[in-house]
Tab-separated table of C-alpha atoms and ligand atoms in Angstrom:
chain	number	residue	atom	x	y	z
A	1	UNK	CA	-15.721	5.004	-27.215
A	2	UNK	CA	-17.446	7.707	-25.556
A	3	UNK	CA	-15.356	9.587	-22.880
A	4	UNK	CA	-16.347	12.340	-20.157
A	5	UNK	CA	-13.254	14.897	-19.107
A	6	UNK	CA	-12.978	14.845	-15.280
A	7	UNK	CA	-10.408	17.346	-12.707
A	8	UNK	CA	-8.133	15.790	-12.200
A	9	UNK	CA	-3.914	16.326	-10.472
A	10	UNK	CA	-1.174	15.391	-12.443
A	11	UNK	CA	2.742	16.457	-13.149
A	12	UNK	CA	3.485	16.721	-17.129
A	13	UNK	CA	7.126	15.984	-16.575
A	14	UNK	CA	9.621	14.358	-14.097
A	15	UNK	CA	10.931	17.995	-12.502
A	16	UNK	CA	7.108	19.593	-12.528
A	17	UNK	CA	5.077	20.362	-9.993
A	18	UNK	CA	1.378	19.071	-9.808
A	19	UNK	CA	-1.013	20.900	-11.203
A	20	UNK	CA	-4.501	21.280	-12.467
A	21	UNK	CA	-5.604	19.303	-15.523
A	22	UNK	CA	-8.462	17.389	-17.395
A	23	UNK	CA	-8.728	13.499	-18.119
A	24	UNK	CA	-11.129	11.497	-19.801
A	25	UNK	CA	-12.491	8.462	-18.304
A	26	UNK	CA	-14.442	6.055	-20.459
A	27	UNK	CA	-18.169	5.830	-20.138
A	28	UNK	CA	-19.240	2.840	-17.979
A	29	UNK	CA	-19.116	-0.280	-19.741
A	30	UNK	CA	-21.533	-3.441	-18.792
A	31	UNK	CA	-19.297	-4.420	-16.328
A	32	UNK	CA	-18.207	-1.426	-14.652
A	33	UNK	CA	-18.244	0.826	-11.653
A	34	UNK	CA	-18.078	4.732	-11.828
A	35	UNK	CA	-16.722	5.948	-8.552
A	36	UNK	CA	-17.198	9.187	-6.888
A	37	UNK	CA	-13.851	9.550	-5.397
A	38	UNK	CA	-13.678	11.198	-1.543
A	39	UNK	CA	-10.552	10.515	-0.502
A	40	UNK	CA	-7.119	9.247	-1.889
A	41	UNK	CA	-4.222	8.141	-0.067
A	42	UNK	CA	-0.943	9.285	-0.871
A	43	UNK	CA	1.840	6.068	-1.228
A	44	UNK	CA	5.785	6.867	-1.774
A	45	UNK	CA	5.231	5.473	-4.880
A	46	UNK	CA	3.351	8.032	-6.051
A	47	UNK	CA	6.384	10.300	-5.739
A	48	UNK	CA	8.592	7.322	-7.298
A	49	UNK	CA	6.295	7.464	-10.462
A	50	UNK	CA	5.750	11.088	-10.541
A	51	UNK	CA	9.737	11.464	-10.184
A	52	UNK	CA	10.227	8.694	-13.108
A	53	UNK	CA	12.684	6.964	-10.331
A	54	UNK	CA	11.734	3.797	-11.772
A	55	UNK	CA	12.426	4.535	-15.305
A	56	UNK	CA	8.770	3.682	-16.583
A	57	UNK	CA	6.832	6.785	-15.670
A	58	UNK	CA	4.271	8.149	-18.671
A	59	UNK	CA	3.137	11.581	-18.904
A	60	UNK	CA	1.433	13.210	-17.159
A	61	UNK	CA	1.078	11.163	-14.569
A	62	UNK	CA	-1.891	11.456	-12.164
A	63	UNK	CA	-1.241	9.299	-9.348
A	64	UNK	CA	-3.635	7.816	-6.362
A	65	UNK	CA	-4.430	3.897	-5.805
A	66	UNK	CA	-5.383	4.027	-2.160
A	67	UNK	CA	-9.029	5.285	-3.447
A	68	UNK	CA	-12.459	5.241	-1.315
A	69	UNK	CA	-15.186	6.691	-2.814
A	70	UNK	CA	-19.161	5.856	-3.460
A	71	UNK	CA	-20.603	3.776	-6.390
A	72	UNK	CA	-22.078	6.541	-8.908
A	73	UNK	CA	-22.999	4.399	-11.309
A	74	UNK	CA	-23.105	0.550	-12.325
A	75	UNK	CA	-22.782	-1.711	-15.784
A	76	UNK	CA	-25.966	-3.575	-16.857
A	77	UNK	CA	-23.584	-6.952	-16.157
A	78	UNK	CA	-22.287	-5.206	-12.545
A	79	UNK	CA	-24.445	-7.431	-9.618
A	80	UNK	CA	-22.220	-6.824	-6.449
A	81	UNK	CA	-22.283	-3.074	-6.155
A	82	UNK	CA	-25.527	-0.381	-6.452
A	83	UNK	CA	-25.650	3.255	-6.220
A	84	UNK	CA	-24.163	5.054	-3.050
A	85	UNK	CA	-22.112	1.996	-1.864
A	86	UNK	CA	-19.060	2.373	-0.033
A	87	UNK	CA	-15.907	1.079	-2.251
A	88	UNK	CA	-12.202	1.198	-2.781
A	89	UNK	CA	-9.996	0.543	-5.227
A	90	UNK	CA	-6.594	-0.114	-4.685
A	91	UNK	CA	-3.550	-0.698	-6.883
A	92	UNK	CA	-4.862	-3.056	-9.762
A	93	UNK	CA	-7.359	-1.699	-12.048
A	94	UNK	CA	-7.516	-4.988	-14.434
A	95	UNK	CA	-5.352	-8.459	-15.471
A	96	UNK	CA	-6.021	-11.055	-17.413
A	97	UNK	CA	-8.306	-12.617	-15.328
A	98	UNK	CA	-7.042	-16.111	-17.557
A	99	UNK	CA	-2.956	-17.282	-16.118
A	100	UNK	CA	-2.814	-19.472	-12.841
A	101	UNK	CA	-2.071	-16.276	-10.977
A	102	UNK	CA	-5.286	-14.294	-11.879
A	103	UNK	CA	-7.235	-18.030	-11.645
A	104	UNK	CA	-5.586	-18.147	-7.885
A	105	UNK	CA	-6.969	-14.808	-7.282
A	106	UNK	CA	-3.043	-13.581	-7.129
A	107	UNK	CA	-3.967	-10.821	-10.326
A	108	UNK	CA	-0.967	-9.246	-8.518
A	109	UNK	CA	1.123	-11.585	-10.065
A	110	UNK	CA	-0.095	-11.839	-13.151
A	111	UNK	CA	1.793	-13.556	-15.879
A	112	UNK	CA	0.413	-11.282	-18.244
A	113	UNK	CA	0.684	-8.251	-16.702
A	114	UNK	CA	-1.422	-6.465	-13.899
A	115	UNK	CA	-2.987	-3.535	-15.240
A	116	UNK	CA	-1.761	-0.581	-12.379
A	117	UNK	CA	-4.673	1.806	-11.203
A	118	UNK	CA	-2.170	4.699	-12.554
A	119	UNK	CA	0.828	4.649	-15.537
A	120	UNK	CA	-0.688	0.891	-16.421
A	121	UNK	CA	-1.618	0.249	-19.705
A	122	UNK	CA	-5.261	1.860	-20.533
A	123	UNK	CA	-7.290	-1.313	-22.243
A	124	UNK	CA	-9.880	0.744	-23.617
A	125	UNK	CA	-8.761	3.954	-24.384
A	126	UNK	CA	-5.286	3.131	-25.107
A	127	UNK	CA	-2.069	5.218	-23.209
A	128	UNK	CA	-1.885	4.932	-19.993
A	129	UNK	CA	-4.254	4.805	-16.703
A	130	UNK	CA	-4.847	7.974	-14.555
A	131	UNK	CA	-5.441	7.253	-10.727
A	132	UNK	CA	-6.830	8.656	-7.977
A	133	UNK	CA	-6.135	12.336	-7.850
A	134	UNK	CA	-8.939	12.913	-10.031
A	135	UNK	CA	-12.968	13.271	-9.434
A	136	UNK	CA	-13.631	9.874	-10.181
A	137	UNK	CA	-12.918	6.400	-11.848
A	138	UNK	CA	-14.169	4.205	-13.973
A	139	UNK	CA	-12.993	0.470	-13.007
A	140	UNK	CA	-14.005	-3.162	-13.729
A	141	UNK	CA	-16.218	-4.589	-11.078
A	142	UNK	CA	-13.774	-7.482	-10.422
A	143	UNK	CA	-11.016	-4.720	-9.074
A	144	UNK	CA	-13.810	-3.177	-6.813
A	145	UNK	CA	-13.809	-3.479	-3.027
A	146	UNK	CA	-16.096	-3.048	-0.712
A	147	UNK	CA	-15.684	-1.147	2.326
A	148	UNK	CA	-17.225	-1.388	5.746
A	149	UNK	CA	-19.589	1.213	6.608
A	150	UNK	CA	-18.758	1.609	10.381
A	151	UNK	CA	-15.085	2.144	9.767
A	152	UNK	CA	-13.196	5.547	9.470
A	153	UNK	CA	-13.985	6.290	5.247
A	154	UNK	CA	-11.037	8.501	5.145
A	155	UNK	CA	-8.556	6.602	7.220
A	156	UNK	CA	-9.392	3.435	5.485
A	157	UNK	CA	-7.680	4.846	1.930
A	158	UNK	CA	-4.322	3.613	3.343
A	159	UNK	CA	-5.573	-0.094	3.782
A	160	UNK	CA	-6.097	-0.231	0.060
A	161	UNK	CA	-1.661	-0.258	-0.673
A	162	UNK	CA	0.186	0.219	2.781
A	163	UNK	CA	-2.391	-1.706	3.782
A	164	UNK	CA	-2.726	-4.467	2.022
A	165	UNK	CA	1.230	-4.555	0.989
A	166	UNK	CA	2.055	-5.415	5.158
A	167	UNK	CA	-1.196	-7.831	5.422
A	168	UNK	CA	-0.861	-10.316	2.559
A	169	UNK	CA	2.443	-11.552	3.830
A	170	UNK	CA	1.776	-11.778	7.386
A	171	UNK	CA	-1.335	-14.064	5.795
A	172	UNK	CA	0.617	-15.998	3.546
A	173	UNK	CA	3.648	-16.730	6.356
A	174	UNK	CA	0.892	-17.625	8.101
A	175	UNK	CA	1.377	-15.370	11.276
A	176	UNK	CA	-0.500	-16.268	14.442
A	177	UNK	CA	-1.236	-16.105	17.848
A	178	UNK	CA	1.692	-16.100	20.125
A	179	UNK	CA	4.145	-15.524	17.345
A	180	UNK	CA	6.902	-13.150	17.313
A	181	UNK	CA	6.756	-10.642	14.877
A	182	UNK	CA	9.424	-8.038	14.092
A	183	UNK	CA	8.189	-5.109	12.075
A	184	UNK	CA	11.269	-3.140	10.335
A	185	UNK	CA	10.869	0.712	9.818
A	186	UNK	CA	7.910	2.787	11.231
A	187	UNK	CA	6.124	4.719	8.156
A	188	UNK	CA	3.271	4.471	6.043
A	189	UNK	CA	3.813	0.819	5.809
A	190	UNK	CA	5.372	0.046	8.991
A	191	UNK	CA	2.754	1.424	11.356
A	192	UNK	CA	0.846	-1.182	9.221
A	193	UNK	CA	2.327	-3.793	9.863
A	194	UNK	CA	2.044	-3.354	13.526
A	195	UNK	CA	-0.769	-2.692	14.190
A	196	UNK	CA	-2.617	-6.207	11.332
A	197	UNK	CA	0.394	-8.396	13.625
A	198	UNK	CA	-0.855	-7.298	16.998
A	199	UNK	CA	-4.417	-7.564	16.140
A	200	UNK	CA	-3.429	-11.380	14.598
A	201	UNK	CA	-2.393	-11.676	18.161
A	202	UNK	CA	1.284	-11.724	17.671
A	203	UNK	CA	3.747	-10.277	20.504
A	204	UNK	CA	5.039	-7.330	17.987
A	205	UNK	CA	8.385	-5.692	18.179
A	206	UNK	CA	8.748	-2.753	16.777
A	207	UNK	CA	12.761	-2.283	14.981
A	208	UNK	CA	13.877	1.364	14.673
A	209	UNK	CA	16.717	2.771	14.282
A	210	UNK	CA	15.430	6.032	16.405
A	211	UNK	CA	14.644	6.096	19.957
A	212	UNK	CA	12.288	8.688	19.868
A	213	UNK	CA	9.714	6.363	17.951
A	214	UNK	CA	9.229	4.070	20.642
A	215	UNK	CA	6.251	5.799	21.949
A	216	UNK	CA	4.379	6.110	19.277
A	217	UNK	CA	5.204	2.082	18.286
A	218	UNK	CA	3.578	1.645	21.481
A	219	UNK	CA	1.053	3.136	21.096
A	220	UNK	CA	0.176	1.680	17.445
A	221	UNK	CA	0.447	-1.734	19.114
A	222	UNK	CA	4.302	-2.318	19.511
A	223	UNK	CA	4.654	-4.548	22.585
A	224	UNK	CA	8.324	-3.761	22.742
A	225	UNK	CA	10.722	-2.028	20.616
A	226	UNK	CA	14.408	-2.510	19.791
A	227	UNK	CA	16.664	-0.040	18.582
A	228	UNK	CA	18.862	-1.716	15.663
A	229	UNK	CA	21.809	0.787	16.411
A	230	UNK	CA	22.274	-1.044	19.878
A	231	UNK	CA	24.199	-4.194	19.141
A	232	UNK	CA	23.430	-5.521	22.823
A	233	UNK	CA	19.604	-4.801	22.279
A	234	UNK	CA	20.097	-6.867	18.586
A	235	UNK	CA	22.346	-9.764	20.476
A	236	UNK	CA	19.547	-10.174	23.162
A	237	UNK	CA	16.975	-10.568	20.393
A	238	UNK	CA	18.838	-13.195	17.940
A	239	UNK	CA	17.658	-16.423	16.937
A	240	UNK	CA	13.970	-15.155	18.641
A	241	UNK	CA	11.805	-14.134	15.333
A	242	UNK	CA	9.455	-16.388	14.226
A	243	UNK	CA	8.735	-13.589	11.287
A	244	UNK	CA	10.006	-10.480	10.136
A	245	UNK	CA	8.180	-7.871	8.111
A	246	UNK	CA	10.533	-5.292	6.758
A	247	UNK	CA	9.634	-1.927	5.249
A	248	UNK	CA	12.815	-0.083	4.799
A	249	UNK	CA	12.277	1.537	1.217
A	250	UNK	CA	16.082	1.837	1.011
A	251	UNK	CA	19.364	0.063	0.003
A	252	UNK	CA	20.310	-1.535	3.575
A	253	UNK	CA	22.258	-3.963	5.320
A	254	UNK	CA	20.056	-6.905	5.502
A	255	UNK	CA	22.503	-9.113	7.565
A	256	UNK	CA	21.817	-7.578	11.214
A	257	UNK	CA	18.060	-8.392	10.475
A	258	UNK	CA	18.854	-11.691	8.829
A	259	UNK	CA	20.756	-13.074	12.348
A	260	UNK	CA	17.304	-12.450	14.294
A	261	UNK	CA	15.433	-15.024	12.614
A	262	UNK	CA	14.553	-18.155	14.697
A	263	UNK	CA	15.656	-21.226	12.228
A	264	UNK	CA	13.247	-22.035	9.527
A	265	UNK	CA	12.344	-18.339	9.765
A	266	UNK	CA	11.405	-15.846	6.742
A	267	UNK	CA	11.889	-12.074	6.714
A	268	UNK	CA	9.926	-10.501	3.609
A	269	UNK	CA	10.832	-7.318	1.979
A	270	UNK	CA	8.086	-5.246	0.692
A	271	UNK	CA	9.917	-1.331	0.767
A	272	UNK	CA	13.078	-1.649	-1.165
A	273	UNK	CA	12.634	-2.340	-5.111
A	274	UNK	CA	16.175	-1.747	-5.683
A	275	UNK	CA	19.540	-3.583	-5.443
A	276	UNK	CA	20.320	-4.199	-1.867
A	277	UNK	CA	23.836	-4.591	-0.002
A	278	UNK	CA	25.748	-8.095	-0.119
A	279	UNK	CA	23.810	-11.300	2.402
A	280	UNK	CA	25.814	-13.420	3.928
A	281	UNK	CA	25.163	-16.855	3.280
A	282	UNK	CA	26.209	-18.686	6.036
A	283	UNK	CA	23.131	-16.180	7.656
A	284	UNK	CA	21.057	-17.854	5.555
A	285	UNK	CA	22.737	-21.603	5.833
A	286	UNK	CA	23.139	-21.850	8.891
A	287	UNK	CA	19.789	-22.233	10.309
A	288	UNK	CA	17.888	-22.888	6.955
A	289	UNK	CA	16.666	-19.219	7.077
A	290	UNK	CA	14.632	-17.246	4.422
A	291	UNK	CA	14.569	-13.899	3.096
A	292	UNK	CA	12.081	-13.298	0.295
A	293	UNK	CA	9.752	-10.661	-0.878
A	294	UNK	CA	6.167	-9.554	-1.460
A	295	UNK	CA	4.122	-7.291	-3.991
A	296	UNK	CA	0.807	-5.814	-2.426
A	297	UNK	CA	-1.795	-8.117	-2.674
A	298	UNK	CA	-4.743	-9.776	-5.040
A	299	UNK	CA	-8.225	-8.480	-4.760
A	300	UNK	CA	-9.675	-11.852	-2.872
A	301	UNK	CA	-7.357	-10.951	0.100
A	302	UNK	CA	-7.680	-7.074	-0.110
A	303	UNK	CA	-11.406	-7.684	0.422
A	304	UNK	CA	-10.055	-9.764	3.449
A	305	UNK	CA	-8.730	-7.192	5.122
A	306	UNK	CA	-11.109	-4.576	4.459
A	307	UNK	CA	-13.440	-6.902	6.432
A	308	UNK	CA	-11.258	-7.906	9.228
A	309	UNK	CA	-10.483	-4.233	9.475
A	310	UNK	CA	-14.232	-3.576	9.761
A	311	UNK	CA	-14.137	-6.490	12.183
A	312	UNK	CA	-11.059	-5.053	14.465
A	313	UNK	CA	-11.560	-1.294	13.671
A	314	UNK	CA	-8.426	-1.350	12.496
A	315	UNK	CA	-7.940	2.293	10.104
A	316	UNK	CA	-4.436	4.129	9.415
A	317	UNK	CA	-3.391	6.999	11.210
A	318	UNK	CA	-3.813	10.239	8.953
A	319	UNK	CA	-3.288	13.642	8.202
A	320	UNK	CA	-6.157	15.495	6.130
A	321	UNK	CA	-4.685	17.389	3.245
A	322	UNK	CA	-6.795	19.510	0.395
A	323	UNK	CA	-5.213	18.530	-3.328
A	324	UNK	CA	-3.698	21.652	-3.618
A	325	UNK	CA	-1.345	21.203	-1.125
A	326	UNK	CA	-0.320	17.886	-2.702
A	327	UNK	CA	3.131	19.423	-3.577
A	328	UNK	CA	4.194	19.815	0.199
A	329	UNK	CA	3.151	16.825	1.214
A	330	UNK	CA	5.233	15.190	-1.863
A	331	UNK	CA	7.919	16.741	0.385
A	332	UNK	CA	7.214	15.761	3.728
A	333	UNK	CA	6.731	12.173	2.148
A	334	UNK	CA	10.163	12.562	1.076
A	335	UNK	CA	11.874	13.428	4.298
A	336	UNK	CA	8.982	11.039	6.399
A	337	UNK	CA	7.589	13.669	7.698
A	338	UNK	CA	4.157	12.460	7.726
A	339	UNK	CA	2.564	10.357	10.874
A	340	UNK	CA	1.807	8.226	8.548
A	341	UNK	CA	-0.403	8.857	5.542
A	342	UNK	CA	-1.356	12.124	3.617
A	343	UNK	CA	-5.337	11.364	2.749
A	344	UNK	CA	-6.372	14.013	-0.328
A	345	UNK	CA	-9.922	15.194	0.597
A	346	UNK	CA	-11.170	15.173	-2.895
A	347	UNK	CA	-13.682	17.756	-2.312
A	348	UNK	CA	-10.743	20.226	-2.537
A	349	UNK	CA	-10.612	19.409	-6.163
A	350	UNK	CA	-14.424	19.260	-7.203
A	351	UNK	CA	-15.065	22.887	-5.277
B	1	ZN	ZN1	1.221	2.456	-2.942
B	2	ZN	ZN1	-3.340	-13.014	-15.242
């Protein structure tokens, strides 16, 4: 298959810095989109994969799936997107397209295997995909998104993981109106969270562990906020959730959280893949409670929120970095030093 070598970012080992290097992407199939990339997003994850803290890392690893860009170029089969469109591709790049997850428009979930936008398995040129911190991509139309025209381009790169990852469970618990809604951590995918619940109408409340965050939770849509620390402040509030979202990306005590729920009530992790501390049961028992978890979302419901976003106006807060400072904001990532996404302005790269 012919290939074209692209600029791209990338780290050659778990310890390395990113650096400069070329890819190839394949040429564009019948039923594919090439992407001029503008912008890309930069998710903890990244960092996770680039550090191999999940074990399955490939080299090098070029990461990015929170990826806006314009349609370059389109497949003779490609009918949904044309030349200079606004798109965005998120974390999936490909599944089967054939097991009842893929068929329910769940490809998240695929029993097969989701192919991941970076470090998934490469389909057509074998190895292992290269994401977003490159010039552009070359992706199935099925996995492409289109993006409203009248929102913020740049600040709409987050939608496509914190995004989505905080949406599709407040959509599949069914959040509405009225409800109350406890978000759990204030980051990249917290400030998410609050601000899809509050415009879903819920009453949101914002739980920190720090103080000095209630400001800004107010101003991202928080209509209260309660400090976890304060066992008062977590006594007044038990037995009130009708949902909690919770984005800690850290081993934590789940119980505190756990005693908030109304009965029948779910909290959903989507921040900690890891082993977590011991639940109580009788938490859990007592007042038929759920705890359960959620992986970001399929592309049916991504497109979803793009368009209720477009709807509601409803963008990520951002800081504009060039790809050359990538390696600091790895850092500031690290230590959540970031209000609340690092986009990549991928001219940096091309210039
Ligand atoms: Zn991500
Ligand atoms: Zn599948």
């Amino acid at each position: 298959m012919n290939t074209v070598e692209i600029k791209a970012y990338g780290a050659k080992s778990n310890d390395a810095d990113l650096k400069p290097l070329d890819i190839n992407r394949r040429e564009v199939l019948a039923g594919d989109v090439k992407i001029d990339i503008l912008y890309c997003g930069v998710c903890h994850s990244d960092i996770h994969q680039v550090r191999n803290d999940w074990g399955n890392s490939k080299y090098p690893v070029v990461p990015g799936h929170e990826i806006i860009g314009r349609v370059l170029e389109t497949g003779t089969d490609v009918s949904k997107f044309k030349e200079g469109d606004l798109v965005g591709v998120g974390c999936l790049v490909d599944s089967c397209q054939e097991c009842s997850s893929c068929k329910e428009g769940l490809e998240q979930y695929c029993e097969n295997g989701m192919v991941g936008t970076y470090n998934g398995k490469d389909k057509h040129l074998g190895g292992h995909t290269f994401g977003g911190y490159s010039e552009s991509v070359v992706v199935r139309e099925e996995f492409v998104l289109k993006v409203p025209e009248n929102i913020d381009a740049k600040a709409a790169a987050p939608l496509l993981c914190a995004g989505i990852t905080t949406w599709s469970p407040l959509r599949h618990w069914n959040v509405k109106k009225g409800d109350k809604v406890g978000v759990i951590g204030l980051g990249g995918l917290g400030h998410m969270g609050v601000k899809f619940a509050n415009a879903l109408g819920a009453k949101v409340v914002m739980i920190t562990t720090s103080k000095n965050k209630s400001e800004d939770a107010k101003r991202l849509g928080a209509d209260e906020v309660l400090i976890s620390k304060d066992q008062e402040q977590m006594k007044e509030h038990a037995n009130s959730f009708d949902f909690l979202l919770n984005t800690v990306p850290v081993k934590h005590d789940l119980n505190p959280y756990i005693n908030l729920l109304k009965r029948d009530a779910t909290m959903v992790l989507v921040g900690a893949i890891e082993p977590l501390e011991e639940m109580h049961g009788g938490l859990l028992i007592g007042k038929r409670r759920s705890v359960a978890g959620s992986v970001i979302g399929g592309i049916k419901e991504t497109q979803e929120m793009l368009d209720f976003c477009g709807e509601h106006n409803v963008v990520s807060d951002i800081e504009m970095i060039n790809m050359q400072d990538i390696n600091e904001a790895f850092e500031r990532v690290t230590k959540s030093d970031v209000k609340y996404r690092f986009v990549i302005d991928m001219k940096s790269l091309k210039n």
